[in-house]
Amino acid sequence: MKLNPLGTKANVAADEGVTFVGRSHFPQEKMAMLWKHVRAWKRHVIAGHHRLSRSLTTSEGHRPSIVHKRSIDILHDPWFNKGTAFSMTERDRLDLRGLLPPNVMPPDLQIERFMADLKRLEVQARDGPSDPYALAKWRILNRLHDRNETMYYKVLIAKIEEYAPIVYTPTVGLVCQNYSGLFRRPRGMYFSAEDRGEMMSMVYNWPAEQVDMIVVTDGSRILGLGDLGVQGIGIAIGKLDLYVAAAGINPQRVLPVMIDVGTNNEKLLKDPLYLGLQQHRLEGDDYLAVVDEFMEAVFTRWPNVIVQFEDFQSKWAFKLLQRYRSTYRMFNDDVQGTAGVAIAGLLGAVRAQGRPMIDFPKQKIVVAGAGSAGIGVLNAARKTMARMLGNNEIAFESAKSQFWLVDAKGLITKERENIDPEALPFARNLKEMDRHGLREGASLVEVVKQVKPDVLLGLSAVGGLFSKEVLEALKGSTSTRPAIFAMSNPTKNAECTPEEAFSILGDNIIFASGSPFSNVDLGNGHIGHCNQGNNMYLFPGIGLGTLLCGSRIISDGMLQAAAERLAAYMSEEEVLKGIIFPSISRIRDITKEVAAAVIKEAVEEDLAEGYHGMDARELRRLSQDEILEYVKNNMWSPEYPTLVYKKD
Ligand SMILES: NC(=O)c1ccc[n+]([C@@H]2O[C@H](COP(=O)([O-])OP(=O)(O)OC[C@H]3O[C@@H](n4cnc5c(N)ncnc54)[C@H](O)[C@@H]3O)[C@@H](O)[C@H]2O)c1
Ligand SMILES: O=C(O)C[C@H](O)C(=O)O
Ligand SMILES: [Mg+2]
């Protein structure tokens, strides 16, 4: 016997692998509790009880919504559909009587019912690498997303630990890879190279009058999976799911966008079922013209929108960031979000050694991967060290000597031909390398052996790069507690697994990975803690904070404030246990804190222009606690609004 998701014992026919779950298996206490809940809910509905929030700014989750449709059209509209949870009075008001089974379900029971079915289906379908049911779960959740958004987000928020790995990393990678097959209903907008000259008008095809957050990708570097072309839209959808679940951005005001300028993935180009433009990627000015037109179009229709750039290949990630960051409200998650999360993790690793954060500039850090993420981390780490060392030119110069950068061609030195300008500041001086017994192109293992780093950080997209040999070499680290950050996604691209790290280096290390892994049982009652070092701990708060302060740009200071808040989030006790990032179950709280830190910084930099009822002057007057309250009250929660019909 094993426990089913409802907490009851289910019959398991082990050979067939089938679990029987049904009402008859509910234990009596559970049934009694559910019935109590049903009765209370029905009383609440009959009493016509509508809560109105009276806080700094009213949360619209509780106001009645005016709808201009009725009957079957409501059931087919995921923004308003409540399925079996429509009350009888609402069914009458909206001409729904008879179109639904007669039993009115309280929302919690509706979720129980869905979960029971989800669990039953899980045992019948098999796909996905690390989780054999991952895609099956994604399909079921996606169908729910299509028909009832409120319920979808209720499930996601309530079970974020279980379903973030499905709607986000790692399964979202698998979804993108299989997107042509999985595509059912469209979600988001597609701006393609064929739409040049049309974007300014086509942007009005999107039904929402207000859009707060756009996540845009060109599909050129999806996680560590390379160029997936139009199929990359899955990552924009997954990121926005976290914006809703973690930051409480209203799901009616998010827009996933794919800019399809072609793909250089030959397999996709040869696939007749591929859904994107069947041409090679536009380059140079042609490429820029498409992205420029897109930016102009969305900011013309929604001047207050925030645009997050996601999974653009490095060569464009940096250029586009420089091109737009001082004129548009935008940021690049892979460059800037990742940098902040890594800084928080690196500071956590210093604290975990029992040292103060101010010792960070003494850390020797080897970074494998010189792409948008690796370089983003290095720039931010260098600035953080420089600030701690006196915040002057000399400090900035000297800080860079703490880093060793290794890419596909090995250690990057000044000797490197055609060196990428972004990597140049971190290229090592040859004379100094001679002293270390290193040379241009030295292998990762040689670098680790010679440098004896405190931290080994991977953003290379190469699964298994931290081989046995590399991890053995790290045993020579001069740190009392070396840190390993295997940050590449998805799971199979992680530079090493926590099992590999703990089994070779023992339990006195800090470990973090980009995709989720389980903790490792080290025997003798010891647990090797696996942290998830993922930009999901920052981007939702950066977006929410920017929205609520109304800053026209996202400054370095706002990003730094976000990272520092995350770094300080973990208690001394947790950090000493090796827990440097919070559990994802706390993501809504962290996001609230990060957003508040972003707002505070924007106010201090005089960038905050206000949002809705909260103007710049009022924002300046808020205390720390009031800022937190303001953020909390503006986070959307998945509650069914009372619907009232009005003719168009
Ligand atoms: N955990 C997170 O929050 C997070 C955030 C952003 C990116 N990432 C992950 O980081 C990875 C890289 O992203 P990116 O945008 O920088 O990609 P990228 O393609 O721009 O860069 C990859 C870099 O890795 C280098 N590389 C390749 N083979 C190598 C090898 N054998 N040894 C050392 N370096 C090697 C390449 O030369 C390149 O510099 C991806 O897997 C992505 O999913 C994780
Ligand atoms: O998407 C993620 O999980 C993190 C990051 O943005 C990435 O590109 O890997
Ligand atoms: Mg990314």
PDB file of C-alpha atoms in Angstrom, residues 411-642:
ATOM      1  CA  LEU A 411      41.535  29.613 -19.944  1.00  0.00           C
ATOM      2  CA  ILE A 412      41.066  33.064 -21.465  1.00  0.00           C
ATOM      3  CA  THR A 413      44.231  35.161 -21.462  1.00  0.00           C
ATOM      4  CA  LYS A 414      45.324  38.339 -23.242  1.00  0.00           C
ATOM      5  CA  GLU A 415      46.953  36.009 -25.804  1.00  0.00           C
ATOM      6  CA  ARG A 416      43.554  34.839 -27.082  1.00  0.00           C
ATOM      7  CA  GLU A 417      42.924  35.658 -30.743  1.00  0.00           C
ATOM      8  CA  ASN A 418      39.666  37.443 -31.632  1.00  0.00           C
ATOM      9  CA  ILE A 419      38.778  37.751 -28.014  1.00  0.00           C
ATOM     10  CA  ASP A 420      35.176  38.642 -27.307  1.00  0.00           C
ATOM     11  CA  PRO A 421      35.140  42.282 -26.098  1.00  0.00           C
ATOM     12  CA  GLU A 422      32.858  41.300 -23.206  1.00  0.00           C
ATOM     13  CA  ALA A 423      35.433  38.753 -21.971  1.00  0.00           C
ATOM     14  CA  LEU A 424      38.442  41.022 -22.472  1.00  0.00           C
ATOM     15  CA  PRO A 425      38.404  42.659 -19.015  1.00  0.00           C
ATOM     16  CA  PHE A 426      38.705  39.192 -17.455  1.00  0.00           C
ATOM     17  CA  ALA A 427      41.456  37.850 -19.713  1.00  0.00           C
ATOM     18  CA  ARG A 428      44.462  36.983 -17.567  1.00  0.00           C
ATOM     19  CA  ASN A 429      47.821  38.555 -17.979  1.00  0.00           C
ATOM     20  CA  LEU A 430      50.327  36.110 -19.460  1.00  0.00           C
ATOM     21  CA  LYS A 431      53.305  36.878 -17.212  1.00  0.00           C
ATOM     22  CA  GLU A 432      51.186  36.386 -14.168  1.00  0.00           C
ATOM     23  CA  MET A 433      49.872  33.122 -15.655  1.00  0.00           C
ATOM     24  CA  ASP A 434      53.426  31.854 -16.107  1.00  0.00           C
ATOM     25  CA  ARG A 435      53.923  32.282 -12.389  1.00  0.00           C
ATOM     26  CA  HIS A 436      50.862  30.114 -11.795  1.00  0.00           C
ATOM     27  CA  GLY A 437      52.135  27.548 -14.292  1.00  0.00           C
ATOM     28  CA  LEU A 438      49.173  28.295 -16.570  1.00  0.00           C
ATOM     29  CA  ARG A 439      48.913  29.303 -20.222  1.00  0.00           C
ATOM     30  CA  GLU A 440      46.395  30.484 -22.785  1.00  0.00           C
ATOM     31  CA  GLY A 441      43.789  27.764 -23.285  1.00  0.00           C
ATOM     32  CA  ALA A 442      44.738  25.805 -20.121  1.00  0.00           C
ATOM     33  CA  SER A 443      42.093  23.189 -19.361  1.00  0.00           C
ATOM     34  CA  LEU A 444      39.571  23.600 -16.555  1.00  0.00           C
ATOM     35  CA  VAL A 445      41.235  20.871 -14.526  1.00  0.00           C
ATOM     36  CA  GLU A 446      44.649  22.558 -14.829  1.00  0.00           C
ATOM     37  CA  VAL A 447      43.155  25.882 -13.793  1.00  0.00           C
ATOM     38  CA  VAL A 448      41.431  24.368 -10.755  1.00  0.00           C
ATOM     39  CA  LYS A 449      44.639  22.541  -9.756  1.00  0.00           C
ATOM     40  CA  GLN A 450      46.771  25.691  -9.960  1.00  0.00           C
ATOM     41  CA  VAL A 451      44.346  28.313  -8.668  1.00  0.00           C
ATOM     42  CA  LYS A 452      42.889  26.208  -5.820  1.00  0.00           C
ATOM     43  CA  PRO A 453      39.701  28.342  -5.979  1.00  0.00           C
ATOM     44  CA  ASP A 454      37.157  29.018  -3.249  1.00  0.00           C
ATOM     45  CA  VAL A 455      34.386  28.825  -5.833  1.00  0.00           C
ATOM     46  CA  LEU A 456      33.907  26.851  -9.023  1.00  0.00           C
ATOM     47  CA  LEU A 457      30.983  28.267 -10.981  1.00  0.00           C
ATOM     48  CA  GLY A 458      29.562  26.720 -14.144  1.00  0.00           C
ATOM     49  CA  LEU A 459      27.485  28.558 -16.747  1.00  0.00           C
ATOM     50  CA  SER A 460      28.769  26.598 -19.721  1.00  0.00           C
ATOM     51  CA  ALA A 461      25.679  24.592 -20.749  1.00  0.00           C
ATOM     52  CA  VAL A 462      27.964  21.523 -20.788  1.00  0.00           C
ATOM     53  CA  GLY A 463      26.524  18.665 -18.729  1.00  0.00           C
ATOM     54  CA  GLY A 464      29.185  16.831 -16.685  1.00  0.00           C
ATOM     55  CA  LEU A 465      31.880  19.488 -17.290  1.00  0.00           C
ATOM     56  CA  PHE A 466      32.810  19.259 -13.603  1.00  0.00           C
ATOM     57  CA  SER A 467      34.118  15.750 -14.123  1.00  0.00           C
ATOM     58  CA  LYS A 468      35.596  13.476 -11.480  1.00  0.00           C
ATOM     59  CA  GLU A 469      39.019  14.878 -12.353  1.00  0.00           C
ATOM     60  CA  VAL A 470      37.890  18.493 -11.929  1.00  0.00           C
ATOM     61  CA  LEU A 471      36.148  17.753  -8.635  1.00  0.00           C
ATOM     62  CA  GLU A 472      39.210  15.819  -7.394  1.00  0.00           C
ATOM     63  CA  ALA A 473      41.317  18.874  -8.283  1.00  0.00           C
ATOM     64  CA  LEU A 474      38.987  21.044  -6.206  1.00  0.00           C
ATOM     65  CA  LYS A 475      40.044  19.041  -3.146  1.00  0.00           C
ATOM     66  CA  GLY A 476      43.152  21.256  -3.225  1.00  0.00           C
ATOM     67  CA  SER A 477      40.993  24.370  -2.669  1.00  0.00           C
ATOM     68  CA  THR A 478      42.406  26.749  -0.087  1.00  0.00           C
ATOM     69  CA  SER A 479      38.881  27.428   1.180  1.00  0.00           C
ATOM     70  CA  THR A 480      37.634  25.939   4.427  1.00  0.00           C
ATOM     71  CA  ARG A 481      34.367  25.227   2.607  1.00  0.00           C
ATOM     72  CA  PRO A 482      34.611  25.258  -1.190  1.00  0.00           C
ATOM     73  CA  ALA A 483      31.522  26.148  -3.196  1.00  0.00           C
ATOM     74  CA  ILE A 484      30.316  24.515  -6.399  1.00  0.00           C
ATOM     75  CA  PHE A 485      27.710  26.254  -8.501  1.00  0.00           C
ATOM     76  CA  ALA A 486      26.583  23.995 -11.356  1.00  0.00           C
ATOM     77  CA  MET A 487      24.175  26.563 -12.729  1.00  0.00           C
ATOM     78  CA  SER A 488      23.495  25.381 -16.282  1.00  0.00           C
ATOM     79  CA  ASN A 489      19.998  24.277 -17.267  1.00  0.00           C
ATOM     80  CA  PRO A 490      18.136  22.069 -17.767  1.00  0.00           C
ATOM     81  CA  THR A 491      19.029  19.081 -15.571  1.00  0.00           C
ATOM     82  CA  LYS A 492      21.172  17.212 -18.086  1.00  0.00           C
ATOM     83  CA  ASN A 493      23.255  20.337 -18.731  1.00  0.00           C
ATOM     84  CA  ALA A 494      24.237  20.760 -15.064  1.00  0.00           C
ATOM     85  CA  GLU A 495      28.042  20.756 -14.808  1.00  0.00           C
ATOM     86  CA  CYS A 496      27.747  18.060 -12.130  1.00  0.00           C
ATOM     87  CA  THR A 497      25.114  16.544  -9.887  1.00  0.00           C
ATOM     88  CA  PRO A 498      25.045  17.071  -6.118  1.00  0.00           C
ATOM     89  CA  GLU A 499      25.745  13.330  -5.653  1.00  0.00           C
ATOM     90  CA  GLU A 500      28.958  13.678  -7.653  1.00  0.00           C
ATOM     91  CA  ALA A 501      30.040  16.778  -5.744  1.00  0.00           C
ATOM     92  CA  PHE A 502      29.284  15.466  -2.255  1.00  0.00           C
ATOM     93  CA  SER A 503      30.649  11.980  -2.903  1.00  0.00           C
ATOM     94  CA  ILE A 504      34.002  13.327  -4.101  1.00  0.00           C
ATOM     95  CA  LEU A 505      34.418  16.366  -1.866  1.00  0.00           C
ATOM     96  CA  GLY A 506      32.603  15.254   1.268  1.00  0.00           C
ATOM     97  CA  ASP A 507      29.931  17.181   3.127  1.00  0.00           C
ATOM     98  CA  ASN A 508      31.922  20.319   3.908  1.00  0.00           C
ATOM     99  CA  ILE A 509      31.007  22.079   0.682  1.00  0.00           C
ATOM    100  CA  ILE A 510      28.312  24.411  -0.580  1.00  0.00           C
ATOM    101  CA  PHE A 511      26.383  23.187  -3.591  1.00  0.00           C
ATOM    102  CA  ALA A 512      23.937  24.972  -5.865  1.00  0.00           C
ATOM    103  CA  SER A 513      22.445  24.015  -9.231  1.00  0.00           C
ATOM    104  CA  GLY A 514      20.316  25.924 -11.743  1.00  0.00           C
ATOM    105  CA  SER A 515      17.694  23.177 -12.046  1.00  0.00           C
ATOM    106  CA  PRO A 516      16.242  21.442  -9.010  1.00  0.00           C
ATOM    107  CA  PHE A 517      17.932  18.338  -7.584  1.00  0.00           C
ATOM    108  CA  SER A 518      17.098  16.498  -4.372  1.00  0.00           C
ATOM    109  CA  ASN A 519      19.274  16.754  -1.291  1.00  0.00           C
ATOM    110  CA  VAL A 520      21.800  13.968  -0.936  1.00  0.00           C
ATOM    111  CA  ASP A 521      21.706  11.482   1.897  1.00  0.00           C
ATOM    112  CA  LEU A 522      25.340  11.185   2.933  1.00  0.00           C
ATOM    113  CA  GLY A 523      24.784   8.439   5.494  1.00  0.00           C
ATOM    114  CA  ASN A 524      25.534   8.878   9.235  1.00  0.00           C
ATOM    115  CA  GLY A 525      22.476  11.112   9.422  1.00  0.00           C
ATOM    116  CA  HIS A 526      24.199  13.776   7.275  1.00  0.00           C
ATOM    117  CA  ILE A 527      22.376  15.518   4.436  1.00  0.00           C
ATOM    118  CA  GLY A 528      24.155  17.263   1.576  1.00  0.00           C
ATOM    119  CA  HIS A 529      21.963  20.277   0.865  1.00  0.00           C
ATOM    120  CA  CYS A 530      21.267  21.057  -2.772  1.00  0.00           C
ATOM    121  CA  ASN A 531      20.393  24.721  -3.290  1.00  0.00           C
ATOM    122  CA  GLN A 532      18.612  25.871  -6.400  1.00  0.00           C
ATOM    123  CA  GLY A 533      20.585  28.853  -7.718  1.00  0.00           C
ATOM    124  CA  ASN A 534      18.208  30.133 -10.337  1.00  0.00           C
ATOM    125  CA  ASN A 535      17.292  33.628 -11.494  1.00  0.00           C
ATOM    126  CA  MET A 536      13.666  32.833 -10.555  1.00  0.00           C
ATOM    127  CA  TYR A 537      14.519  34.243  -7.114  1.00  0.00           C
ATOM    128  CA  LEU A 538      15.059  37.678  -8.613  1.00  0.00           C
ATOM    129  CA  PHE A 539      13.342  38.374 -11.915  1.00  0.00           C
ATOM    130  CA  PRO A 540       9.766  38.332 -10.525  1.00  0.00           C
ATOM    131  CA  GLY A 541      10.717  40.859  -7.815  1.00  0.00           C
ATOM    132  CA  ILE A 542      12.662  43.052 -10.233  1.00  0.00           C
ATOM    133  CA  GLY A 543       9.609  43.206 -12.521  1.00  0.00           C
ATOM    134  CA  LEU A 544       7.097  43.759  -9.727  1.00  0.00           C
ATOM    135  CA  GLY A 545       9.215  46.404  -7.975  1.00  0.00           C
ATOM    136  CA  THR A 546       9.759  48.307 -11.215  1.00  0.00           C
ATOM    137  CA  LEU A 547       6.046  48.187 -12.018  1.00  0.00           C
ATOM    138  CA  LEU A 548       4.985  49.468  -8.618  1.00  0.00           C
ATOM    139  CA  CYS A 549       7.522  52.290  -8.405  1.00  0.00           C
ATOM    140  CA  GLY A 550       6.979  53.422 -11.976  1.00  0.00           C
ATOM    141  CA  SER A 551      10.666  53.900 -12.762  1.00  0.00           C
ATOM    142  CA  ARG A 552      11.213  54.500 -16.494  1.00  0.00           C
ATOM    143  CA  ILE A 553      14.403  52.428 -16.469  1.00  0.00           C
ATOM    144  CA  ILE A 554      15.896  49.578 -14.437  1.00  0.00           C
ATOM    145  CA  SER A 555      19.120  50.923 -12.965  1.00  0.00           C
ATOM    146  CA  ASP A 556      22.183  49.003 -11.780  1.00  0.00           C
ATOM    147  CA  GLY A 557      21.348  50.215  -8.278  1.00  0.00           C
ATOM    148  CA  MET A 558      17.862  48.674  -8.424  1.00  0.00           C
ATOM    149  CA  LEU A 559      19.369  45.346  -9.555  1.00  0.00           C
ATOM    150  CA  GLN A 560      22.022  45.498  -6.854  1.00  0.00           C
ATOM    151  CA  ALA A 561      19.383  46.208  -4.199  1.00  0.00           C
ATOM    152  CA  ALA A 562      17.451  43.135  -5.381  1.00  0.00           C
ATOM    153  CA  ALA A 563      20.550  40.923  -5.111  1.00  0.00           C
ATOM    154  CA  GLU A 564      21.465  42.265  -1.679  1.00  0.00           C
ATOM    155  CA  ARG A 565      17.973  41.625  -0.366  1.00  0.00           C
ATOM    156  CA  LEU A 566      18.138  38.027  -1.565  1.00  0.00           C
ATOM    157  CA  ALA A 567      21.603  37.612  -0.032  1.00  0.00           C
ATOM    158  CA  ALA A 568      20.332  38.819   3.350  1.00  0.00           C
ATOM    159  CA  TYR A 569      17.180  36.695   3.216  1.00  0.00           C
ATOM    160  CA  MET A 570      18.754  33.563   4.647  1.00  0.00           C
ATOM    161  CA  SER A 571      19.396  33.374   8.394  1.00  0.00           C
ATOM    162  CA  GLU A 572      22.849  32.749   9.863  1.00  0.00           C
ATOM    163  CA  GLU A 573      21.717  29.345  11.052  1.00  0.00           C
ATOM    164  CA  GLU A 574      20.493  28.289   7.600  1.00  0.00           C
ATOM    165  CA  VAL A 575      23.628  29.533   5.884  1.00  0.00           C
ATOM    166  CA  LEU A 576      25.899  27.656   8.277  1.00  0.00           C
ATOM    167  CA  LYS A 577      23.956  24.512   7.420  1.00  0.00           C
ATOM    168  CA  GLY A 578      24.830  25.133   3.769  1.00  0.00           C
ATOM    169  CA  ILE A 579      21.388  26.491   2.834  1.00  0.00           C
ATOM    170  CA  ILE A 580      22.214  29.651   0.880  1.00  0.00           C
ATOM    171  CA  PHE A 581      19.053  29.934  -1.220  1.00  0.00           C
ATOM    172  CA  PRO A 582      15.522  29.629   0.122  1.00  0.00           C
ATOM    173  CA  SER A 583      13.160  26.846  -0.789  1.00  0.00           C
ATOM    174  CA  ILE A 584      10.911  27.663  -3.716  1.00  0.00           C
ATOM    175  CA  SER A 585       7.931  27.339  -1.390  1.00  0.00           C
ATOM    176  CA  ARG A 586       8.962  30.782  -0.060  1.00  0.00           C
ATOM    177  CA  ILE A 587       9.159  32.393  -3.489  1.00  0.00           C
ATOM    178  CA  ARG A 588       6.123  34.671  -3.053  1.00  0.00           C
ATOM    179  CA  ASP A 589       7.542  36.081   0.152  1.00  0.00           C
ATOM    180  CA  ILE A 590      11.042  36.549  -1.275  1.00  0.00           C
ATOM    181  CA  THR A 591       9.598  38.225  -4.339  1.00  0.00           C
ATOM    182  CA  LYS A 592       7.662  40.657  -2.160  1.00  0.00           C
ATOM    183  CA  GLU A 593      10.880  41.527  -0.278  1.00  0.00           C
ATOM    184  CA  VAL A 594      12.911  41.879  -3.458  1.00  0.00           C
ATOM    185  CA  ALA A 595      10.234  44.108  -5.030  1.00  0.00           C
ATOM    186  CA  ALA A 596      10.220  46.323  -1.919  1.00  0.00           C
ATOM    187  CA  ALA A 597      14.031  46.650  -2.079  1.00  0.00           C
ATOM    188  CA  VAL A 598      13.792  47.622  -5.766  1.00  0.00           C
ATOM    189  CA  ILE A 599      11.161  50.271  -4.997  1.00  0.00           C
ATOM    190  CA  LYS A 600      13.194  51.710  -2.117  1.00  0.00           C
ATOM    191  CA  GLU A 601      16.276  52.014  -4.297  1.00  0.00           C
ATOM    192  CA  ALA A 602      14.311  53.609  -7.154  1.00  0.00           C
ATOM    193  CA  VAL A 603      12.927  56.158  -4.701  1.00  0.00           C
ATOM    194  CA  GLU A 604      16.436  56.890  -3.385  1.00  0.00           C
ATOM    195  CA  GLU A 605      17.760  57.329  -6.923  1.00  0.00           C
ATOM    196  CA  ASP A 606      14.829  59.634  -7.675  1.00  0.00           C
ATOM    197  CA  LEU A 607      13.646  57.310 -10.447  1.00  0.00           C
ATOM    198  CA  ALA A 608      10.262  56.385  -8.968  1.00  0.00           C
ATOM    199  CA  GLU A 609       7.423  58.105 -10.814  1.00  0.00           C
ATOM    200  CA  GLY A 610       4.583  56.273  -9.074  1.00  0.00           C
ATOM    201  CA  TYR A 611       1.958  53.774 -10.079  1.00  0.00           C
ATOM    202  CA  HIS A 612      -1.827  54.170 -10.271  1.00  0.00           C
ATOM    203  CA  GLY A 613      -3.037  55.755  -7.000  1.00  0.00           C
ATOM    204  CA  MET A 614       0.455  55.959  -5.523  1.00  0.00           C
ATOM    205  CA  ASP A 615       2.317  58.976  -6.874  1.00  0.00           C
ATOM    206  CA  ALA A 616       6.035  59.660  -6.509  1.00  0.00           C
ATOM    207  CA  ARG A 617       5.571  61.989  -3.543  1.00  0.00           C
ATOM    208  CA  GLU A 618       3.505  59.457  -1.628  1.00  0.00           C
ATOM    209  CA  LEU A 619       5.989  56.698  -2.444  1.00  0.00           C
ATOM    210  CA  ARG A 620       8.779  58.775  -0.933  1.00  0.00           C
ATOM    211  CA  ARG A 621       6.833  59.084   2.305  1.00  0.00           C
ATOM    212  CA  LEU A 622       6.330  55.340   2.816  1.00  0.00           C
ATOM    213  CA  SER A 623       8.251  53.610   5.589  1.00  0.00           C
ATOM    214  CA  GLN A 624       9.945  50.265   4.958  1.00  0.00           C
ATOM    215  CA  ASP A 625       6.941  48.416   6.397  1.00  0.00           C
ATOM    216  CA  GLU A 626       4.515  50.468   4.356  1.00  0.00           C
ATOM    217  CA  ILE A 627       6.425  49.685   1.164  1.00  0.00           C
ATOM    218  CA  LEU A 628       6.111  45.985   1.975  1.00  0.00           C
ATOM    219  CA  GLU A 629       2.409  46.441   2.662  1.00  0.00           C
ATOM    220  CA  TYR A 630       1.981  48.342  -0.597  1.00  0.00           C
ATOM    221  CA  VAL A 631       3.691  45.525  -2.518  1.00  0.00           C
ATOM    222  CA  LYS A 632       1.649  42.846  -0.786  1.00  0.00           C
ATOM    223  CA  ASN A 633      -1.627  44.621  -1.491  1.00  0.00           C
ATOM    224  CA  ASN A 634      -0.814  44.887  -5.166  1.00  0.00           C
ATOM    225  CA  MET A 635      -0.017  41.226  -5.681  1.00  0.00           C
ATOM    226  CA  TRP A 636      -2.787  39.450  -7.532  1.00  0.00           C
ATOM    227  CA  SER A 637      -4.112  36.297  -5.912  1.00  0.00           C
ATOM    228  CA  PRO A 638      -6.114  33.672  -7.722  1.00  0.00           C
ATOM    229  CA  GLU A 639      -9.610  34.252  -6.348  1.00  0.00           C
ATOM    230  CA  TYR A 640     -12.720  33.941  -8.452  1.00  0.00           C
ATOM    231  CA  PRO A 641     -14.287  37.378  -8.814  1.00  0.00           C
ATOM    232  CA  THR A 642     -18.058  37.784  -8.709  1.00  0.00           C
TER     233      THR A 642
END
